[in-house]
XYZ file of N, CA and C in Angstrom:
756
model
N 79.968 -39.250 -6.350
C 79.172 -40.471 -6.442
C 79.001 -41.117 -5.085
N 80.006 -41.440 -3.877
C 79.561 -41.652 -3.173
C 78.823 -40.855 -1.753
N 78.527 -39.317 -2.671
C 78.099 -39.059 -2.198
C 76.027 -38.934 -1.860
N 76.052 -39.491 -3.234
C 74.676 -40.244 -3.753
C 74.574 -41.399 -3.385
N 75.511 -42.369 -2.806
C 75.417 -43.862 -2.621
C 74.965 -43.447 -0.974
N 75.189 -42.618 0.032
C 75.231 -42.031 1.122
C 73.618 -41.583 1.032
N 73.090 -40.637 0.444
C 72.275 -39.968 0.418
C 71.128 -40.751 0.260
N 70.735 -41.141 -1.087
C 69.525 -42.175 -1.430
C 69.501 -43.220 -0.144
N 70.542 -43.634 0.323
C 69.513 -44.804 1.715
C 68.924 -44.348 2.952
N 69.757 -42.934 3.129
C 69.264 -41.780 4.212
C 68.256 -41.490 3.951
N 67.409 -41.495 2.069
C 66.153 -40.861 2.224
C 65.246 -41.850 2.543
N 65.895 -42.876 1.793
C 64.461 -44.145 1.851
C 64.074 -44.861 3.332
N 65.293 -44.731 4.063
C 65.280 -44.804 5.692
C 64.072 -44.447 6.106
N 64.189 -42.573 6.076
C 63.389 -41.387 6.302
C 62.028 -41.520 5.841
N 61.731 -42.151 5.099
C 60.480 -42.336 4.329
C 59.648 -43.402 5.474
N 60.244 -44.826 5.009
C 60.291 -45.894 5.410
C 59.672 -46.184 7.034
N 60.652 -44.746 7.767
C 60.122 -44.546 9.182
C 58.705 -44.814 9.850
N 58.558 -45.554 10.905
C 57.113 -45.483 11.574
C 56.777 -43.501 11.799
N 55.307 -43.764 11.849
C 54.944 -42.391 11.326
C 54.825 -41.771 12.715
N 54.790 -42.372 14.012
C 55.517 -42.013 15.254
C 56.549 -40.993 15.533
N 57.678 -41.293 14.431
C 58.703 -40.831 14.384
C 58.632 -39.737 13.945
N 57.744 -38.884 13.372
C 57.485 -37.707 12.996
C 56.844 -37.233 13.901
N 57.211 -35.747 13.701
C 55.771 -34.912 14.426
C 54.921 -34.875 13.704
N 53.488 -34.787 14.231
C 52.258 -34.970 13.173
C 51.988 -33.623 12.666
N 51.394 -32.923 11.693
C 51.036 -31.723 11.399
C 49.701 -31.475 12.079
N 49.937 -30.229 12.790
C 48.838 -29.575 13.175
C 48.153 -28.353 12.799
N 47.200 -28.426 12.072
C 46.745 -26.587 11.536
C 46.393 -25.967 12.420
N 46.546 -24.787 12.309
C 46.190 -23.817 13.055
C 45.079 -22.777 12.372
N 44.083 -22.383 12.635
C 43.354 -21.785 12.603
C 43.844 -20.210 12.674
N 43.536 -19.274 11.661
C 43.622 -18.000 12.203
C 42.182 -17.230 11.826
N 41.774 -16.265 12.658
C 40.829 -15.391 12.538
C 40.625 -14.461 12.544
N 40.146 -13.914 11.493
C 40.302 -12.021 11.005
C 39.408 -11.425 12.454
N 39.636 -10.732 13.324
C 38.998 -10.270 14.449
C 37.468 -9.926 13.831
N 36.604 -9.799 14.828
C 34.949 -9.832 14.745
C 35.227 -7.902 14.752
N 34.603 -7.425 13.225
C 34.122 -5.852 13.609
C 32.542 -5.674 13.502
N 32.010 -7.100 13.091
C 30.383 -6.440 13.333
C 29.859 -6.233 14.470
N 28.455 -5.569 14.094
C 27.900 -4.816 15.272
C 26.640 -5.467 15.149
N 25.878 -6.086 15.680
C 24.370 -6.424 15.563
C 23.126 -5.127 16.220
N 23.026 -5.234 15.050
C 22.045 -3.972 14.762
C 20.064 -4.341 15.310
N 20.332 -3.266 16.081
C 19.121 -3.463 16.812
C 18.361 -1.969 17.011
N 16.947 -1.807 17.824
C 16.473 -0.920 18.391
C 17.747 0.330 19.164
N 18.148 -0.487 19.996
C 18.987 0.408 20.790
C 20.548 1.059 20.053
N 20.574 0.822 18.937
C 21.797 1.568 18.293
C 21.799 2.809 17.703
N 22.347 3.431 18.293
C 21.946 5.215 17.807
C 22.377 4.926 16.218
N 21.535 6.080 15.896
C 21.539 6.139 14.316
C 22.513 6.904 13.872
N 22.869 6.741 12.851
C 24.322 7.337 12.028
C 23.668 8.033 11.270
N 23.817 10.022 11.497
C 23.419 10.929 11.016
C 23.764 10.934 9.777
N 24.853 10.467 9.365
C 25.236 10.914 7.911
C 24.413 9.952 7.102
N 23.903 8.640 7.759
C 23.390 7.921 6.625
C 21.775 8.085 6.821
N 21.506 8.595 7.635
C 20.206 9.073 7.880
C 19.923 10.119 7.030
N 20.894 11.443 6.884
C 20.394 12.127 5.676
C 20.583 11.813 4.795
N 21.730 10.599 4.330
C 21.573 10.297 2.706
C 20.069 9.605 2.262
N 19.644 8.773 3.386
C 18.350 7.920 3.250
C 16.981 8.953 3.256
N 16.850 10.279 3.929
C 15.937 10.923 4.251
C 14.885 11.340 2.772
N 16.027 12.171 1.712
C 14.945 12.496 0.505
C 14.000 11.343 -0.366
N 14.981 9.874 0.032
C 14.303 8.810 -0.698
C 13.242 8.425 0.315
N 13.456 8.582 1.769
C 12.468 8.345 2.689
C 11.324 8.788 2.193
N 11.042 10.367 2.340
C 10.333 11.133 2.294
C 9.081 10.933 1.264
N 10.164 10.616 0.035
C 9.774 11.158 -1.391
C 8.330 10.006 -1.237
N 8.563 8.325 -1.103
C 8.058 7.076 -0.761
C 7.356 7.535 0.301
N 7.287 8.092 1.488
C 5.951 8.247 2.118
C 4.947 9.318 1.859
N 5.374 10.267 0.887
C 4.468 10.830 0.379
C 3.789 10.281 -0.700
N 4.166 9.623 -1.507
C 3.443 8.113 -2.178
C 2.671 7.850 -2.032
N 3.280 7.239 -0.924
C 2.523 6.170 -0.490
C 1.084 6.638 0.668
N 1.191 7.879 0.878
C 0.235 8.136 1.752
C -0.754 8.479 1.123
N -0.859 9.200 -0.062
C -1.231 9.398 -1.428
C -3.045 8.928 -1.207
N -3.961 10.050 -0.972
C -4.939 9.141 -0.728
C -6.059 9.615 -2.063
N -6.660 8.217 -2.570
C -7.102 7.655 -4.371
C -8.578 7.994 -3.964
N -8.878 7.164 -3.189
C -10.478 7.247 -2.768
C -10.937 7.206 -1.403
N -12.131 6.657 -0.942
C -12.902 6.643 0.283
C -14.021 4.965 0.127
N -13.374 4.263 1.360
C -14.414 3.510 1.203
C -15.406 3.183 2.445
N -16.586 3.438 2.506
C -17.763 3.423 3.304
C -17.278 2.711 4.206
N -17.300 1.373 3.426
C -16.879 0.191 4.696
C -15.872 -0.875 4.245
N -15.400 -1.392 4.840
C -14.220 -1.925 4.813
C -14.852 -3.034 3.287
N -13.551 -3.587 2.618
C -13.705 -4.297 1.782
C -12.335 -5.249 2.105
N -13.208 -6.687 2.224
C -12.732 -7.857 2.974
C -12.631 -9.156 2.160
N -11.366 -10.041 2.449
C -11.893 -11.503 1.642
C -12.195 -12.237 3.044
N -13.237 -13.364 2.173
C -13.480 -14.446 3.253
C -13.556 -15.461 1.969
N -13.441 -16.660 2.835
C -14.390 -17.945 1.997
C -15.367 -17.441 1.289
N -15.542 -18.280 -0.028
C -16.647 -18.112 -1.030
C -16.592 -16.716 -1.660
N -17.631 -16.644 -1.660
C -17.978 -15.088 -2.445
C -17.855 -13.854 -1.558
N -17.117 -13.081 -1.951
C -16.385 -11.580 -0.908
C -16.505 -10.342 -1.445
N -16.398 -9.332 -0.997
C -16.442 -7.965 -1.722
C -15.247 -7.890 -2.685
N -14.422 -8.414 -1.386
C -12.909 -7.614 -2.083
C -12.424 -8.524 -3.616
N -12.473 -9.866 -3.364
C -12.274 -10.620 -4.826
C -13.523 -9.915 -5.773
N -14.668 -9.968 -5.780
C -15.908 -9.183 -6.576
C -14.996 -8.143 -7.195
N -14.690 -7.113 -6.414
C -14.218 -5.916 -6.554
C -12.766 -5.510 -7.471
N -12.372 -6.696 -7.556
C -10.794 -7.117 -8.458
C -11.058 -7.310 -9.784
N -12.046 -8.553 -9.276
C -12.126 -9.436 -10.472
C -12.822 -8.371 -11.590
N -14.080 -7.540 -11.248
C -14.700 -6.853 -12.035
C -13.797 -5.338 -12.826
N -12.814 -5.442 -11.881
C -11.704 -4.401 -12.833
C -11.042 -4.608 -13.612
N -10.609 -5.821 -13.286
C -9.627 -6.926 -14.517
C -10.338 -6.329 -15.582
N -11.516 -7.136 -15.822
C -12.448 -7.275 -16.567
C -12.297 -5.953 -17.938
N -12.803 -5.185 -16.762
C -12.781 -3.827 -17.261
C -11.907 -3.089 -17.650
N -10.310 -3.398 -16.969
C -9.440 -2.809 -17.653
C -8.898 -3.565 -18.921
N -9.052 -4.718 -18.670
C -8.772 -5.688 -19.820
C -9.515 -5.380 -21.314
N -10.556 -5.222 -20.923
C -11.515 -4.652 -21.812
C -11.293 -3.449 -22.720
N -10.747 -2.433 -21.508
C -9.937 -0.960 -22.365
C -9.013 -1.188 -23.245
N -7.901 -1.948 -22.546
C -7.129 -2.048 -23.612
C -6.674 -2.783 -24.400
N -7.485 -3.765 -24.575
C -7.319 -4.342 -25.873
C -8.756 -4.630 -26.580
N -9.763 -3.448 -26.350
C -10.776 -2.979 -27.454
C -11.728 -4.374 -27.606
N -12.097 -4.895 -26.910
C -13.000 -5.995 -26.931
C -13.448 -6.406 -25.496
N -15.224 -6.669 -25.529
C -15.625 -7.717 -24.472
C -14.428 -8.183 -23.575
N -14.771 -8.504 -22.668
C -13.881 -9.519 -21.582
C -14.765 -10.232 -20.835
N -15.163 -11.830 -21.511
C -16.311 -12.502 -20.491
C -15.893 -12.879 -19.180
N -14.956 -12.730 -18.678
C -14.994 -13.334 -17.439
C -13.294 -12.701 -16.783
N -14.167 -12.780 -15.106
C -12.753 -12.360 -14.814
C -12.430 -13.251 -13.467
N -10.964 -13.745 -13.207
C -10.826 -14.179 -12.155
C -9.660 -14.095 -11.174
N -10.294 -13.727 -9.899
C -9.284 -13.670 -8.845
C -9.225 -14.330 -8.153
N -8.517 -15.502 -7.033
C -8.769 -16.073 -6.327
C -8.017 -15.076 -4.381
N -8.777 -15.735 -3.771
C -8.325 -15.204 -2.028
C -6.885 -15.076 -2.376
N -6.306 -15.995 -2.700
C -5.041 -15.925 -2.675
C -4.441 -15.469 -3.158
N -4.356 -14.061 -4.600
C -3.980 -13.496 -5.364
C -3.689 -12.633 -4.550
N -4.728 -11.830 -3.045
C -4.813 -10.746 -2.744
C -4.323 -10.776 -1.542
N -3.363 -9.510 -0.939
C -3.056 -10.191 0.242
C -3.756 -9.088 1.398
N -4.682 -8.618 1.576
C -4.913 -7.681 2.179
C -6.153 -6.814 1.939
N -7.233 -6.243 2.881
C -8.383 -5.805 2.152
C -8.196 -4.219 2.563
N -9.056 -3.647 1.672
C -9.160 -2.147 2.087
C -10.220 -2.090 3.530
N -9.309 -0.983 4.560
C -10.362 -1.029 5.554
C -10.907 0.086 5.417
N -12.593 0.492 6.794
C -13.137 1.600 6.173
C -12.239 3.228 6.493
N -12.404 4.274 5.066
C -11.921 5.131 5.414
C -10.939 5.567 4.241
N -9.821 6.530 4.407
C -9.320 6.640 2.964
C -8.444 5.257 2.593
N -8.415 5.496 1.129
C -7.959 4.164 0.241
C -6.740 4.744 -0.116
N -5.413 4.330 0.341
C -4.116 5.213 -0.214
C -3.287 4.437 -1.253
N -2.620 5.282 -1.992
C -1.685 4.196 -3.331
C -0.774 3.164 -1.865
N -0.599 3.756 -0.531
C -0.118 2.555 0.175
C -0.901 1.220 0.442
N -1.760 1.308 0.637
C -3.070 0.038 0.726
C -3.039 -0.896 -0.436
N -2.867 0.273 -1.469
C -3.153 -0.390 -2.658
C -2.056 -1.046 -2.973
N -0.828 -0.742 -2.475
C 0.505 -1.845 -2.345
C 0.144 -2.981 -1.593
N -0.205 -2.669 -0.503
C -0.693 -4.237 0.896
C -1.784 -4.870 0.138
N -2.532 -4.454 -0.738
C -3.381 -5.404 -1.362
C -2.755 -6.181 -2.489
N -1.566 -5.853 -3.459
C -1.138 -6.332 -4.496
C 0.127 -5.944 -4.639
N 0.925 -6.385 -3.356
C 1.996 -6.109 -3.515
C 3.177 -6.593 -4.092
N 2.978 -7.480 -5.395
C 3.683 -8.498 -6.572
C 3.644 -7.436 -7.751
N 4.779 -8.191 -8.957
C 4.862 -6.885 -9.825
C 3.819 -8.082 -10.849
N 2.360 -8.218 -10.425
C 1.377 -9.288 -11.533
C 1.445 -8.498 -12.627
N 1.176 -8.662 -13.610
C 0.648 -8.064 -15.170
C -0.552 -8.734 -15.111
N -1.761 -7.769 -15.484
C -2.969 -8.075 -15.729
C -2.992 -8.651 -17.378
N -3.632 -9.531 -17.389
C -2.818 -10.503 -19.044
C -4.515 -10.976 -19.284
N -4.770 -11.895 -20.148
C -5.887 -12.177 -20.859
C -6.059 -13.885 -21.846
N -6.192 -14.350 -20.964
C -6.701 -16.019 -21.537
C -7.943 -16.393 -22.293
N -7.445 -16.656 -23.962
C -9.023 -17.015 -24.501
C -8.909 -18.770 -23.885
N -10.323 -18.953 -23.484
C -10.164 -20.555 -22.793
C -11.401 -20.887 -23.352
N -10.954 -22.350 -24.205
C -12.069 -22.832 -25.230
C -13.035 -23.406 -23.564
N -13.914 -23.898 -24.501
C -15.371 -25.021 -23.400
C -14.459 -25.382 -22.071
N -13.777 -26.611 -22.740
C -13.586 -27.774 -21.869
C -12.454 -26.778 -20.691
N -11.792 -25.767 -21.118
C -11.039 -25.021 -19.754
C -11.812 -24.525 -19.297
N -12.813 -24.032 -19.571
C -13.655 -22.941 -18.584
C -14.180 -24.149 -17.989
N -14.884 -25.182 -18.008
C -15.304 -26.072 -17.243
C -14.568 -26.235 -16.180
N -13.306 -26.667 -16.696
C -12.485 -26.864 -15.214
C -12.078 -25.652 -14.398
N -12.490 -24.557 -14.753
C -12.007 -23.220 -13.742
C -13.514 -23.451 -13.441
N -14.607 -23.970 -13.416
C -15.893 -23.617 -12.441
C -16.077 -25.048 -11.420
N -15.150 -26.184 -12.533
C -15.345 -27.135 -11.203
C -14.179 -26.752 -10.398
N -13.048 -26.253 -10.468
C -12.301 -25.341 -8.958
C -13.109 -24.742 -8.544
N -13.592 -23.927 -8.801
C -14.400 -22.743 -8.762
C -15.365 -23.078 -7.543
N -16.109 -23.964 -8.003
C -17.018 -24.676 -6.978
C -16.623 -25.112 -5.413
N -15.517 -25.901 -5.848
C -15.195 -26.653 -4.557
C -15.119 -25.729 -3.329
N -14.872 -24.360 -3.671
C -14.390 -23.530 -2.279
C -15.129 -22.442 -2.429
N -16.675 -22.552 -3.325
C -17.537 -21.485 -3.727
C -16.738 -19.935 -4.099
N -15.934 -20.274 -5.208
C -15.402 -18.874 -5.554
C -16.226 -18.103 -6.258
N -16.308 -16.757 -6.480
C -17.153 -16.218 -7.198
C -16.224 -16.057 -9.026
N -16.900 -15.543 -9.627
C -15.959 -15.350 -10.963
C -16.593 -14.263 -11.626
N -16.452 -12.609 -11.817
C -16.612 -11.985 -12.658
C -17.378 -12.614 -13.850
N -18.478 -11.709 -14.303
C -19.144 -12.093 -15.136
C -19.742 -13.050 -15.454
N -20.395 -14.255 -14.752
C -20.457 -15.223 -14.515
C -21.790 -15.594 -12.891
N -22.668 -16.571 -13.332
C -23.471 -16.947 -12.410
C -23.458 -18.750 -12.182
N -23.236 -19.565 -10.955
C -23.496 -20.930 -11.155
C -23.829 -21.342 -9.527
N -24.245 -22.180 -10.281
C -24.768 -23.067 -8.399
C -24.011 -24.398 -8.031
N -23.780 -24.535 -6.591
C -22.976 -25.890 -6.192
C -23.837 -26.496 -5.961
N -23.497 -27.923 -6.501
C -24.716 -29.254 -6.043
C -24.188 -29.839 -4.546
N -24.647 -30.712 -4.272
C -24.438 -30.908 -2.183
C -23.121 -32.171 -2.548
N -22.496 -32.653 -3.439
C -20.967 -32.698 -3.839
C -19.867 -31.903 -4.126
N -20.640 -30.532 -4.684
C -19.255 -29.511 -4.922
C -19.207 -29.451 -6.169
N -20.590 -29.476 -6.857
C -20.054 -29.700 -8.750
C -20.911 -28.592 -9.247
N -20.029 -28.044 -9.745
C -20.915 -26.646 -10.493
C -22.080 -26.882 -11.519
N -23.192 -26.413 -11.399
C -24.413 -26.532 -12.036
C -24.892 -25.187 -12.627
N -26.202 -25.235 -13.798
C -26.699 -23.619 -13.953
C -25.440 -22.594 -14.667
N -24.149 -23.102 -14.938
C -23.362 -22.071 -15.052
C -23.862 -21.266 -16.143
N -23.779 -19.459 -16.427
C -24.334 -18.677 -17.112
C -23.674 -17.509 -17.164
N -22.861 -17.489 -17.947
C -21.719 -16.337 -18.412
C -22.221 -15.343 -19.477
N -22.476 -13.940 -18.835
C -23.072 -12.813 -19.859
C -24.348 -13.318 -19.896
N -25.119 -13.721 -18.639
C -26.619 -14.406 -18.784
C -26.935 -15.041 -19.806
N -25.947 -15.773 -20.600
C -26.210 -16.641 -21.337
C -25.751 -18.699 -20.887
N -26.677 -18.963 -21.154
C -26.204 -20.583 -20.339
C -24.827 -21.090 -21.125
N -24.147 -22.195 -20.354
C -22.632 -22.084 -20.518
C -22.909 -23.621 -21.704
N -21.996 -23.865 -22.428
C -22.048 -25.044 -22.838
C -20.875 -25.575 -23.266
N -20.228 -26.364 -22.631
C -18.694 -27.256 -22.568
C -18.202 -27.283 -24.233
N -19.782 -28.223 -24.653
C -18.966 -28.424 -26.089
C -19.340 -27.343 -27.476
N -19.710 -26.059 -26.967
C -19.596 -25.074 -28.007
C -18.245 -24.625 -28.169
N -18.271 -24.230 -29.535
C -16.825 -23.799 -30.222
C -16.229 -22.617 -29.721
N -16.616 -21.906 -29.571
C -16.660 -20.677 -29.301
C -15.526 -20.507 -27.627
N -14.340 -19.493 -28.013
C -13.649 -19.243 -26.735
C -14.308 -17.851 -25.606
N -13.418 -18.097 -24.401
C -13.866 -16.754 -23.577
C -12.995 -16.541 -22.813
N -13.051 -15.129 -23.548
C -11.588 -14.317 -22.787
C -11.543 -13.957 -21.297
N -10.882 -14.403 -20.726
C -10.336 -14.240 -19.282
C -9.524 -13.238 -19.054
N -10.039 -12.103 -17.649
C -9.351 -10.774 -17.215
C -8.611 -11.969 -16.008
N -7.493 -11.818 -16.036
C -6.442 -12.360 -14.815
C -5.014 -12.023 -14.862
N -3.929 -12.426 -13.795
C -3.085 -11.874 -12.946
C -1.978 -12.963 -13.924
N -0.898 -12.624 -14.498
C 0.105 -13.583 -14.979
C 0.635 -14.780 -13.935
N 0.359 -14.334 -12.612
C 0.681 -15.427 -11.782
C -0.224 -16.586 -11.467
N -1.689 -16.124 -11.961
C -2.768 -17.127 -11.816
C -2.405 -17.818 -13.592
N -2.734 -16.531 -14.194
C -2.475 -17.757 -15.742
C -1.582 -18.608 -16.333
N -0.274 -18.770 -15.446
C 0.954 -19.609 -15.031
C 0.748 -20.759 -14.590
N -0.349 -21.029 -13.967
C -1.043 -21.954 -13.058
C -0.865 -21.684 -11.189
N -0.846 -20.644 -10.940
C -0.521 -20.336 -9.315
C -2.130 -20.329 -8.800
N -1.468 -20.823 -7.253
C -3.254 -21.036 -6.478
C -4.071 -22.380 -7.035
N -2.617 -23.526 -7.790
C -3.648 -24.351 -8.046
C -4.528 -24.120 -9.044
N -4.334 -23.537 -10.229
C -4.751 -23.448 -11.714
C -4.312 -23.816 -12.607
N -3.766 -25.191 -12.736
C -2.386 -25.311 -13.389
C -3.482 -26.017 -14.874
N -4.758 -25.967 -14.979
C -5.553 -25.988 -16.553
C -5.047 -24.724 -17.387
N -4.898 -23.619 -16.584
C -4.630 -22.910 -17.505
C -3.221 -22.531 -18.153
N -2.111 -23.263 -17.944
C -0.886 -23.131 -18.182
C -0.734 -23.752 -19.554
N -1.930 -24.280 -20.679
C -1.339 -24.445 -22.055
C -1.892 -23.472 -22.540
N -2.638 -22.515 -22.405
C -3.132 -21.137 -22.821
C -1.929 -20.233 -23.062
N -1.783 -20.024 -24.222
C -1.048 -18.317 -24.167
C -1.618 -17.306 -23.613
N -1.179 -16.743 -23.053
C -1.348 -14.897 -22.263
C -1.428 -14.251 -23.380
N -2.286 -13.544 -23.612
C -2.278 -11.746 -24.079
C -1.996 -10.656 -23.388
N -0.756 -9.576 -23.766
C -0.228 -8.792 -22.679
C -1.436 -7.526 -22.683
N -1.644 -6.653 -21.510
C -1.974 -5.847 -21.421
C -0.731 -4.849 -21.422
N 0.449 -4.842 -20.851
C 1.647 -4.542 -20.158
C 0.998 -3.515 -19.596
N 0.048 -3.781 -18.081
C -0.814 -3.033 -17.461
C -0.280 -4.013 -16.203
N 0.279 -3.322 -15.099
C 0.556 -3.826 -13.643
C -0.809 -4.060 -12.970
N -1.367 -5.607 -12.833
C -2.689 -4.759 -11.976
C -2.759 -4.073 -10.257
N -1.643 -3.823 -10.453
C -1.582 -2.661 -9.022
C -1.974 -1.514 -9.401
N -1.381 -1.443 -10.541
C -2.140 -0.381 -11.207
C -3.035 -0.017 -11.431
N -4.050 -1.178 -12.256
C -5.026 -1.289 -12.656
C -6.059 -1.062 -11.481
N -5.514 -1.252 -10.313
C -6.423 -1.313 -9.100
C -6.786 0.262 -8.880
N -4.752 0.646 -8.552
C -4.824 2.157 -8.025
C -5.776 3.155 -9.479
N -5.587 2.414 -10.369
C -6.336 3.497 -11.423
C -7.799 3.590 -11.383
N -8.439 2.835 -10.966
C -9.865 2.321 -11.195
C -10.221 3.244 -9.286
N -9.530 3.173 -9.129
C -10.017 4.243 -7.489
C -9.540 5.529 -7.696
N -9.140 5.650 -8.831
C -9.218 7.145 -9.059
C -9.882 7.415 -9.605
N -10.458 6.940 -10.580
C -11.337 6.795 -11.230
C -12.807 7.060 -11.222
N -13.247 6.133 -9.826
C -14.181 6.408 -9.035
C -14.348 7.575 -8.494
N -13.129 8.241 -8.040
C -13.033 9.366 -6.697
C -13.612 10.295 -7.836
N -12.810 10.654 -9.404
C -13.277 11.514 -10.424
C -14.759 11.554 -10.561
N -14.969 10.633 -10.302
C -16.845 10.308 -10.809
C -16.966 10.386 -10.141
N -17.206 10.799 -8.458
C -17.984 11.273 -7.343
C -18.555 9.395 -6.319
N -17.784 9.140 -6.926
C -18.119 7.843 -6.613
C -16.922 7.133 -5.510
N -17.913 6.449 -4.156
C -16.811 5.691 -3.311
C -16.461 4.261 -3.612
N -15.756 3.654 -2.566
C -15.133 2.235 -3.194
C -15.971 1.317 -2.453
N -16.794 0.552 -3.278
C -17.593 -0.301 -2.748
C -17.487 -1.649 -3.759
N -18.319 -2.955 -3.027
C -18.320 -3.956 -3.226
C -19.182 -4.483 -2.617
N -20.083 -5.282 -3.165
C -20.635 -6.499 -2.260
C -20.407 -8.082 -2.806
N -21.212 -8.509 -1.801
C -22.019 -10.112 -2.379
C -22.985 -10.054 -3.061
N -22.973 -10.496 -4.164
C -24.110 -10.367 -5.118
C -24.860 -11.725 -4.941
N -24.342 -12.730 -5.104
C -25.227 -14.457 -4.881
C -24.705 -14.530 -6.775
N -23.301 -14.627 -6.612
C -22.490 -15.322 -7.852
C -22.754 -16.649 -8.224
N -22.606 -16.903 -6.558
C -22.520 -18.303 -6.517
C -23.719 -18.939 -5.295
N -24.266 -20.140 -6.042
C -25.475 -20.320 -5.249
C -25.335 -21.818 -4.814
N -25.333 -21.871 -2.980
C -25.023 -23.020 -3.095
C -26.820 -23.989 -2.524
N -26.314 -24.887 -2.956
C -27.670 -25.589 -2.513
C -27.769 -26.173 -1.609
């Protein structure tokens, strides 16, 4: 017992102490030594992983070199109306059309769907990656009156063209004349129209966000696919890869 009567004032002393009276704790840092290597141009290559990589190399540039068709002359986007959107949009259309056994009034691509044009000369399944190189599904929007209205007043503002489809800009930017299947357009008829497009546009991407209460209809058709198929397609039929400006869109 008094050896507890001893002890307990020794601790509370110890406690009690200015914090001076201690040494302060200091961490120390330790560090697992540096074994990376920053990998550059100048680092000789490691044979063994060079041939493990080589058959998958290979296999992918023969792919990809893979040549579908021939095109005269280059197929390009610009502002407004272009070959290369023309040239999309009208396959949608068409493949949309195959497979799911009905019309397809309208098709749409915008500049921004595509990232890359075919230049002149062969057309390879690689190009056809640099043009659509996203995994899109080509999908299918019925869009009553009042949506198709608002895809032609976008439409307008930056003179896009639209598959299947003819209209003119007034000197504000407001679509006029519109005439889908050469028939004149009318907001408040009942009647829907099926849209060939990219799941990333019918999501609302590029600033389409009217069409995001629409359900999609699947094709489960990649349109990379749909692209690379439709230039084979052509090449079968003796036919090269072309596109123009037609005057989709007419501005005033």
């Amino acid at each position: 017992m008094r050896f507890f009567r001893f002890l307990i004032p020794s601790l509370i002393a110890v406690a009690l102490a200015p914090a001076c009276q201690r040494a302060a704790y200091a961490p120390t840092a330790h560090f697992v030594p540096a074994t990376s290597q920053v990998v550059g141009k100048t680092q000789a290559e490691d044979p063994a992983i060079a041939a493990l990589i080589a058959p998958y190399h290979d296999k992918v540039t023969a792919q990809m070199t893979e040549v579908l068709g021939t095109a005269p002359v280059a197929l390009t986007k610009a502002a407004g109306e272009n070959p290369l959107s023309n040239f999309v949009a009208d396959l949608q259309r068409e493949r949309a059309s195959a497979e799911l056994k009905q019309p397809i009034a309208l098709g749409v691509m915008t500049n921004g769907g595509l990232r890359a044009g075919f230049a002149a000369g062969p057309v390879t399944l690689g190009s056809v990656f640099e043009l659509m190189p996203f995994e899109n599904e080509l999908v299918v929007l019925d869009a009553p009156g009042p949506v198709v209205q608002q895809l032609f007043d976008y439409a307008a503002h930056i003179k896009m063209a639209i598959s299947g489809a003819t209209y003119s800009v007034t000197f504000d930017g407001m679509p006029k004349d519109i005439r889908i299947g050469d028939q004149p357009f009318d907001v408040n008829d009942s009647r829907t129209y099926p849209i060939a497009i990219s799941d990333y546009l019918a999501t609302g991407g590029d600033n389409l966000s009217f069409f995001k209460i629409l359900t999609p209809r699947h094709t489960n058709v990649l349109l990379r696919t749909a692209i690379a198929d439709h230039v084979r397609a052509l090449t079968k039929a003796g036919k090269p890869v072309t596109a123009r400006v037609e005057g989709r869109v007419k501005a005033n």
